Short mmCIF file of C-alpha atoms in Angstrom, two decimals:
data_model
loop_
_atom_site.label_atom_id
_atom_site.label_comp_id
_atom_site.label_asym_id
_atom_site.label_seq_id
_atom_site.Cartn_x
_atom_site.Cartn_y
_atom_site.Cartn_z
CA MET A 4 -0.01 0.04 0.02
CA ASP A 5 1.22 3.43 -0.84
CA PHE A 6 1.79 5.76 2.04
CA LYS A 7 3.80 8.85 2.97
CA ILE A 8 5.52 9.99 6.11
CA ARG A 9 5.57 13.72 6.66
CA ALA A 10 5.92 16.25 9.43
CA ALA A 11 2.68 17.00 11.17
CA ILE A 12 1.16 20.55 10.74
CA LYS A 13 -1.21 22.26 13.10
CA GLU A 14 -4.15 21.33 10.94
CA ASP A 15 -3.48 17.61 11.68
CA CYS A 16 -4.11 17.95 15.41
CA LYS A 17 -7.74 16.88 15.21
CA GLU A 18 -6.73 13.63 13.48
CA ILE A 19 -3.79 13.18 15.97
CA GLN A 20 -6.15 13.66 18.92
CA ARG A 21 -8.50 11.07 17.48
CA MET A 22 -5.63 8.55 17.18
CA ILE A 23 -4.31 9.38 20.68
CA MET A 24 -7.67 8.30 21.96
CA GLU A 25 -7.66 5.16 19.83
CA LEU A 26 -4.22 4.28 21.24
CA ALA A 27 -5.40 4.93 24.88
CA ILE A 28 -8.32 2.56 24.26
CA TYR A 29 -5.92 -0.13 23.02
CA GLU A 30 -3.76 0.49 26.11
CA LYS A 31 -6.96 0.14 28.29
CA MET A 32 -6.69 3.60 29.80
CA PRO A 33 -9.01 5.81 27.69
CA GLU A 34 -10.25 7.66 30.79
CA GLN A 35 -6.74 9.04 31.23
CA VAL A 36 -6.90 11.16 28.03
CA LYS A 37 -7.48 14.85 28.98
CA ILE A 38 -5.88 16.49 25.99
CA SER A 39 -7.81 18.41 23.35
CA HIS A 40 -6.77 19.17 19.84
CA GLU A 41 -6.57 22.85 20.79
CA GLU A 42 -4.04 21.96 23.47
CA LEU A 43 -2.02 19.89 20.95
CA GLU A 44 -2.09 22.92 18.62
CA ARG A 45 -0.81 25.22 21.37
CA ASP A 46 1.79 22.79 22.84
CA GLY A 47 3.24 21.54 19.56
CA PHE A 48 2.79 24.36 17.13
CA GLY A 49 2.73 27.52 19.31
CA GLN A 50 5.49 29.55 20.86
CA ASN A 51 6.62 26.92 23.27
CA SER A 52 6.96 23.70 21.38
CA TYR A 53 6.90 20.63 23.72
CA PHE A 54 6.99 18.01 20.95
CA GLU A 55 7.30 17.30 17.30
CA CYS A 56 5.20 14.84 15.35
CA LEU A 57 5.22 12.73 12.11
CA VAL A 58 2.05 11.43 10.50
CA ALA A 59 1.55 8.64 8.02
CA GLU A 60 -0.85 9.49 5.19
CA VAL A 61 -2.42 7.23 2.50
CA PRO A 62 -3.80 8.41 -0.84
CA GLU A 63 -7.47 9.25 -1.16
CA GLU A 64 -8.21 5.95 -2.89
CA HIS A 65 -7.03 3.94 0.14
CA LYS A 66 -8.84 5.99 2.75
CA TYR A 67 -10.60 4.15 5.49
CA LYS A 68 -14.39 3.94 5.54
CA ALA A 69 -14.66 6.76 7.98
CA GLY A 70 -12.73 8.96 5.50
CA HIS A 71 -9.35 9.09 7.22
CA THR A 72 -6.29 9.60 5.16
CA VAL A 73 -3.96 10.19 8.16
CA VAL A 74 -3.71 6.71 9.57
CA GLY A 75 -0.69 6.74 11.87
CA TYR A 76 1.52 9.05 13.88
CA SER A 77 4.64 9.20 15.92
CA LEU A 78 4.98 12.03 18.53
CA TYR A 79 8.41 12.56 19.99
CA PHE A 80 10.54 15.03 21.87
CA TYR A 81 14.11 15.54 23.13
CA LYS A 82 15.45 14.46 26.53
CA TYR A 83 18.90 14.74 27.95
CA SER A 84 21.20 12.11 29.37
CA THR A 85 23.89 13.37 31.67
CA TRP A 86 25.98 10.48 30.43
CA LYS A 87 25.50 10.68 26.69
CA GLY A 88 23.79 14.00 25.84
CA CYS A 89 20.75 14.47 23.65
CA VAL A 90 18.16 11.64 23.49
CA ILE A 91 15.14 11.44 21.18
CA HIS A 92 12.08 9.98 22.88
CA ILE A 93 9.05 8.54 21.20
CA GLU A 94 5.95 9.21 23.32
CA ASP A 95 3.48 7.55 20.99
CA LEU A 96 3.82 5.37 17.89
CA TYR A 97 0.54 4.30 16.45
CA VAL A 98 -0.92 2.85 13.24
CA MET A 99 -4.70 2.31 12.79
CA GLN A 100 -5.53 -1.41 12.96
CA GLU A 101 -6.87 -1.55 9.33
CA PHE A 102 -3.57 -0.29 8.01
CA ARG A 103 -1.14 -2.42 9.96
CA GLY A 104 1.14 -4.94 8.20
CA ASN A 105 2.19 -2.42 5.47
CA GLY A 106 5.38 -1.19 7.09
CA ILE A 107 3.95 2.01 8.27
CA GLY A 108 4.97 1.61 11.88
CA LYS A 109 8.51 0.64 10.85
CA ALA A 110 8.68 3.73 8.58
CA LEU A 111 7.54 6.07 11.39
CA LEU A 112 10.13 4.52 13.74
CA SER A 113 12.91 4.76 11.19
CA LYS A 114 12.04 8.32 10.37
CA VAL A 115 12.25 9.40 14.03
CA ALA A 116 15.59 7.61 14.22
CA GLU A 117 16.78 9.63 11.29
CA VAL A 118 15.58 12.82 12.86
CA GLY A 119 17.49 11.94 16.03
CA LYS A 120 20.69 11.11 14.29
CA LYS A 121 20.53 14.35 12.45
CA LYS A 122 20.25 16.16 15.83
CA GLN A 123 23.34 14.12 17.15
CA CYS A 124 21.24 12.04 19.49
CA GLN A 125 23.02 8.87 20.65
CA ARG A 126 19.80 7.19 21.80
CA LEU A 127 16.18 6.70 20.90
CA GLU A 128 13.97 5.69 23.83
CA LEU A 129 10.42 4.79 24.44
CA ASN A 130 8.19 3.03 26.94
CA VAL A 131 5.96 -0.04 26.40
CA LEU A 132 3.48 -1.90 28.63
CA ASP A 133 4.61 -5.34 29.75
CA TRP A 134 1.46 -7.10 28.43
CA ASN A 135 1.75 -5.44 25.01
CA LYS A 136 3.56 -8.33 23.42
CA PRO A 137 3.13 -7.34 19.75
CA SER A 138 4.83 -4.00 20.48
CA ARG A 139 7.61 -5.49 22.53
CA ASP A 140 8.27 -8.07 19.79
CA PHE A 141 8.29 -5.30 17.21
CA TYR A 142 10.75 -3.19 18.98
CA ALA A 143 12.91 -6.18 20.15
CA ALA A 144 13.15 -7.46 16.56
CA LYS A 145 14.68 -4.09 15.53
CA GLY A 146 17.39 -4.15 18.31
CA ALA A 147 15.73 -2.34 21.24
CA VAL A 148 17.22 -3.07 24.69
CA ASP A 149 14.77 -3.45 27.55
CA LEU A 150 16.39 -1.22 30.24
CA THR A 151 13.89 -2.25 32.97
CA GLU A 152 14.97 -5.84 32.52
CA SER A 153 18.73 -5.39 31.82
CA GLU A 154 19.51 -2.56 34.18
CA GLY A 155 16.53 -2.47 36.58
CA TRP A 156 15.13 1.02 35.78
CA HIS A 157 11.68 1.79 37.25
CA ALA A 158 9.59 4.84 36.25
CA LEU A 159 8.23 6.94 39.12
CA ARG A 160 5.71 9.71 39.00
CA PHE A 161 4.39 12.49 41.34
CA HIS A 162 1.03 13.94 40.32
CA GLY A 163 -2.07 15.46 41.92
CA GLN A 164 -1.77 15.97 45.62
CA SER A 165 1.71 14.56 46.05
CA LEU A 166 3.04 17.02 43.37
CA ASP A 167 1.20 19.88 45.00
CA ASN A 168 2.61 18.97 48.45
CA LEU A 169 6.18 18.89 47.11
CA ALA A 170 5.74 22.21 45.32
CA ASN A 171 4.23 23.90 48.42
CA GLU A 172 7.22 22.78 50.52
CA ALA A 173 9.81 24.29 48.21
CA PRO A 174 12.32 26.69 49.95
CA GLU A 175 12.01 30.29 49.19
CA ASP A 176 14.44 31.87 46.77
CA MET B 18 23.29 23.23 57.94
CA ASP B 19 22.73 26.33 55.96
CA PHE B 20 22.31 25.81 52.26
CA LYS B 21 20.78 27.58 49.21
CA ILE B 22 19.16 26.21 46.18
CA ARG B 23 19.65 28.37 43.02
CA ALA B 24 19.49 27.98 39.28
CA ALA B 25 22.74 26.71 37.76
CA ILE B 26 24.87 29.00 35.63
CA LYS B 27 27.28 28.13 32.86
CA GLU B 28 30.21 28.45 35.32
CA ASP B 29 28.74 25.64 37.41
CA CYS B 30 29.22 23.05 34.70
CA LYS B 31 32.59 21.84 35.93
CA GLU B 32 31.13 21.07 39.42
CA ILE B 33 28.03 19.56 37.85
CA GLN B 34 30.13 17.29 35.64
CA ARG B 35 32.14 16.17 38.76
CA MET B 36 28.91 15.32 40.52
CA ILE B 37 27.48 13.50 37.43
CA MET B 38 30.53 11.23 37.69
CA GLU B 39 30.09 10.74 41.37
CA LEU B 40 26.50 9.73 40.88
CA ALA B 41 27.43 7.29 38.06
CA ILE B 42 30.00 5.69 40.34
CA TYR B 43 27.23 5.25 42.99
CA GLU B 44 24.97 3.81 40.25
CA LYS B 45 27.81 1.31 39.32
CA MET B 46 28.13 2.55 35.74
CA PRO B 47 30.93 5.14 35.76
CA GLU B 48 32.21 3.87 32.30
CA GLN B 49 29.00 5.12 30.80
CA VAL B 50 29.81 8.79 31.33
CA LYS B 51 30.91 10.45 28.13
CA ILE B 52 29.78 14.02 28.82
CA SER B 53 32.28 16.82 29.32
CA HIS B 54 31.70 20.13 31.07
CA GLU B 55 32.05 21.85 27.71
CA GLU B 56 29.19 19.76 26.27
CA LEU B 57 27.07 20.60 29.38
CA GLU B 58 27.75 24.27 28.83
CA ARG B 59 26.77 23.99 25.08
CA ASP B 60 23.66 21.76 25.74
CA GLY B 61 22.21 23.55 28.78
CA PHE B 62 23.40 27.21 28.31
CA GLY B 63 23.80 27.56 24.59
CA GLN B 64 21.41 28.34 21.81
CA ASN B 65 19.48 25.02 22.07
CA SER B 66 18.89 24.33 25.63
CA TYR B 67 18.06 20.62 26.33
CA PHE B 68 17.92 20.89 30.10
CA GLU B 69 17.73 23.21 33.16
CA CYS B 70 19.56 22.61 36.41
CA LEU B 71 19.46 23.62 40.07
CA VAL B 72 22.40 23.45 42.39
CA ALA B 73 22.67 23.30 46.20
CA GLU B 74 25.35 25.56 47.62
CA VAL B 75 26.65 25.72 51.14
CA PRO B 76 28.52 28.71 52.69
CA GLU B 77 32.27 28.79 52.53
CA GLU B 78 32.66 27.78 56.19
CA HIS B 79 30.84 24.50 55.58
CA LYS B 80 32.80 23.63 52.38
CA TYR B 81 33.96 20.03 51.94
CA LYS B 82 37.59 19.26 52.52
CA ALA B 83 38.21 19.31 48.69
CA GLY B 84 36.85 22.88 48.68
CA HIS B 85 33.49 22.27 47.12
CA THR B 86 30.63 24.62 48.01
CA VAL B 87 28.25 23.29 45.29
CA VAL B 88 27.33 19.99 46.92
CA GLY B 89 24.16 18.81 45.10
CA TYR B 90 22.21 19.25 41.87
CA SER B 91 19.07 18.39 40.12
CA LEU B 92 18.97 18.33 36.34
CA TYR B 93 15.64 18.36 34.67
CA PHE B 94 13.81 18.94 31.38
CA TYR B 95 10.33 18.90 29.93
CA LYS B 96 8.59 15.94 28.29
CA TYR B 97 5.09 15.74 26.84
CA SER B 98 2.22 13.36 27.68
CA THR B 99 -0.33 12.96 24.97
CA TRP B 100 -2.84 12.34 27.72
CA LYS B 101 -1.99 15.11 30.21
CA GLY B 102 0.31 17.60 28.43
CA CYS B 103 3.55 19.03 29.86
CA VAL B 104 5.59 16.77 32.22
CA ILE B 105 8.68 17.82 34.15
CA HIS B 106 11.37 15.15 34.33
CA ILE B 107 14.19 14.84 36.73
CA GLU B 108 17.13 13.19 35.05
CA ASP B 109 19.50 13.43 38.04
CA LEU B 110 19.08 14.37 41.66
CA TYR B 111 22.23 14.07 43.72
CA VAL B 112 23.61 15.32 47.10
CA MET B 113 27.28 14.56 48.10
CA GLN B 114 27.42 11.89 50.73
CA GLU B 115 29.00 14.13 53.27
CA PHE B 116 26.04 16.58 53.03
CA ARG B 117 23.19 14.12 53.11
CA GLY B 118 20.62 14.20 56.03
CA ASN B 119 20.25 17.99 55.93
CA GLY B 120 17.15 18.16 53.73
CA ILE B 121 19.10 19.18 50.65
CA GLY B 122 17.71 16.45 48.44
CA LYS B 123 14.16 17.18 49.56
CA ALA B 124 14.68 20.90 48.83
CA LEU B 125 16.04 20.20 45.34
CA LEU B 126 13.04 17.86 44.65
CA SER B 127 10.52 20.33 45.93
CA LYS B 128 12.06 23.22 43.97
CA VAL B 129 11.79 21.25 40.75
CA ALA B 130 8.14 20.48 41.57
CA GLU B 131 7.55 24.25 42.09
CA VAL B 132 9.19 24.99 38.74
CA GLY B 133 6.94 22.33 37.06
CA LYS B 134 3.72 23.67 38.64
CA LYS B 135 4.56 27.09 37.45
CA LYS B 136 4.86 25.71 33.94
CA GLN B 137 1.46 24.02 34.30
CA CYS B 138 3.00 20.48 34.30
CA GLN B 139 0.51 17.95 35.83
CA ARG B 140 3.37 15.37 36.46
CA LEU B 141 6.92 15.18 37.77
CA GLU B 142 8.60 11.98 36.64
CA LEU B 143 12.00 10.28 37.14
CA ASN B 144 13.59 6.86 36.97
CA VAL B 145 15.24 4.87 39.72
CA LEU B 146 17.26 1.63 39.76
CA ASP B 147 15.44 -1.19 41.49
CA TRP B 148 18.25 -1.95 43.87
CA ASN B 149 18.62 1.62 44.95
CA LYS B 150 16.41 1.29 48.04
CA PRO B 151 17.42 4.49 49.77
CA SER B 152 16.23 6.50 46.75
CA ARG B 153 13.06 4.42 46.22
CA ASP B 154 12.20 4.88 49.90
CA PHE B 155 12.89 8.58 49.64
CA TYR B 156 10.60 9.06 46.70
CA ALA B 157 7.89 6.70 47.99
CA ALA B 158 7.65 8.51 51.28
CA LYS B 159 6.89 11.65 49.41
CA GLY B 160 4.11 10.02 47.39
CA ALA B 161 5.69 8.88 44.19
CA VAL B 162 3.90 6.10 42.27
CA ASP B 163 6.00 3.31 40.80
CA LEU B 164 4.58 3.10 37.20
CA THR B 165 6.70 0.03 36.38
CA GLU B 166 5.01 -1.80 39.18
CA SER B 167 1.54 -0.38 39.03
CA GLU B 168 0.96 -0.23 35.24
CA GLY B 169 3.85 -2.31 33.83
CA TRP B 170 5.77 0.20 31.95
CA HIS B 171 9.18 -0.88 30.67
CA ALA B 172 11.79 1.51 29.20
CA LEU B 173 13.28 0.56 25.80
CA ARG B 174 16.39 1.96 24.13
CA PHE B 175 17.92 1.89 20.58
CA HIS B 176 21.55 2.94 20.44
CA GLY B 177 24.72 2.31 18.50
CA GLN B 178 24.33 -0.10 15.59
CA SER B 179 20.49 -0.67 16.17
CA LEU B 180 19.85 3.12 15.98
CA ASP B 181 22.07 3.50 12.97
CA ASN B 182 20.24 0.60 11.17
CA LEU B 183 16.86 2.15 11.81
CA ALA B 184 17.96 5.62 10.61
CA ASN B 185 19.48 4.14 7.47
CA GLU B 186 16.17 2.49 6.60
CA ALA B 187 14.11 5.63 6.85
CA PRO B 188 12.01 6.28 3.76
CA GLU B 189 12.96 9.22 1.65
CA ASP B 190 11.04 12.40 1.94
#
């Protein structure tokens, strides 16, 4: 199937928001999604850009029954390792179910890797859920190392009340 | 003990690089550190800023035998959640052993939380090693959720040859 990978533009944010929700349903946490397409427009394409995004597009004749031609996306940003410098991080990589098996996911992943290399990043990182075997197999086949298994890294989070408590206890300047 | 938390300046990078190495020794991976203080200056205080940093400073009269007055740091940056928006991420939080037990680590953590809240971040995240019980206990006592345990998130990484392979297979524009 013909498809094209291109940089997302502001006008793609409605379609990206739709796919963010589809991915959250697949990940069994749809109630977690609080982001609107207006917020994506502001946060990715406004004055302070927190992320960049690629989309996969198919020609009109292949469009899905609901009319979508944007059928996949990869949203990424830059982190920093105090050991190795710049790191490119994929927050989401998603292809609509009806369009899987055509190499679109692989193309999105490779394109982000290319972007990262151009920026001198030594690492490309992402997180997967332990029960998501199709994704884990996909990334492992391409050479990803599971840092949680090999080095024992755990991800921690403060949010809600615990984050407020911390912030309220900050020493004065 | 008196101490002050302040934003790092370019001139702190030598001391920060020294503490990055001390932390890596503690984490049993000192051979991984490839960063120089010149690279920290470029990457944090140049045109493209990949990170921000706070340092903890003690008065001259408390300085360590080797003469250090900068005795801790917290290096952080911004990520993006497609569910919740802006996330502040602590890459490193470190206090020299001789200065622990004075609330410096807690002050560094709280100050980053305050910075994140001011930027409208809903989450503060960081990674810890599973065997690093003092750190895990420290963060848990302050209300951190372990996402690897509660939701099953694993961290994956491409680097070296696997990253090169991906980038080389990227479709043309």
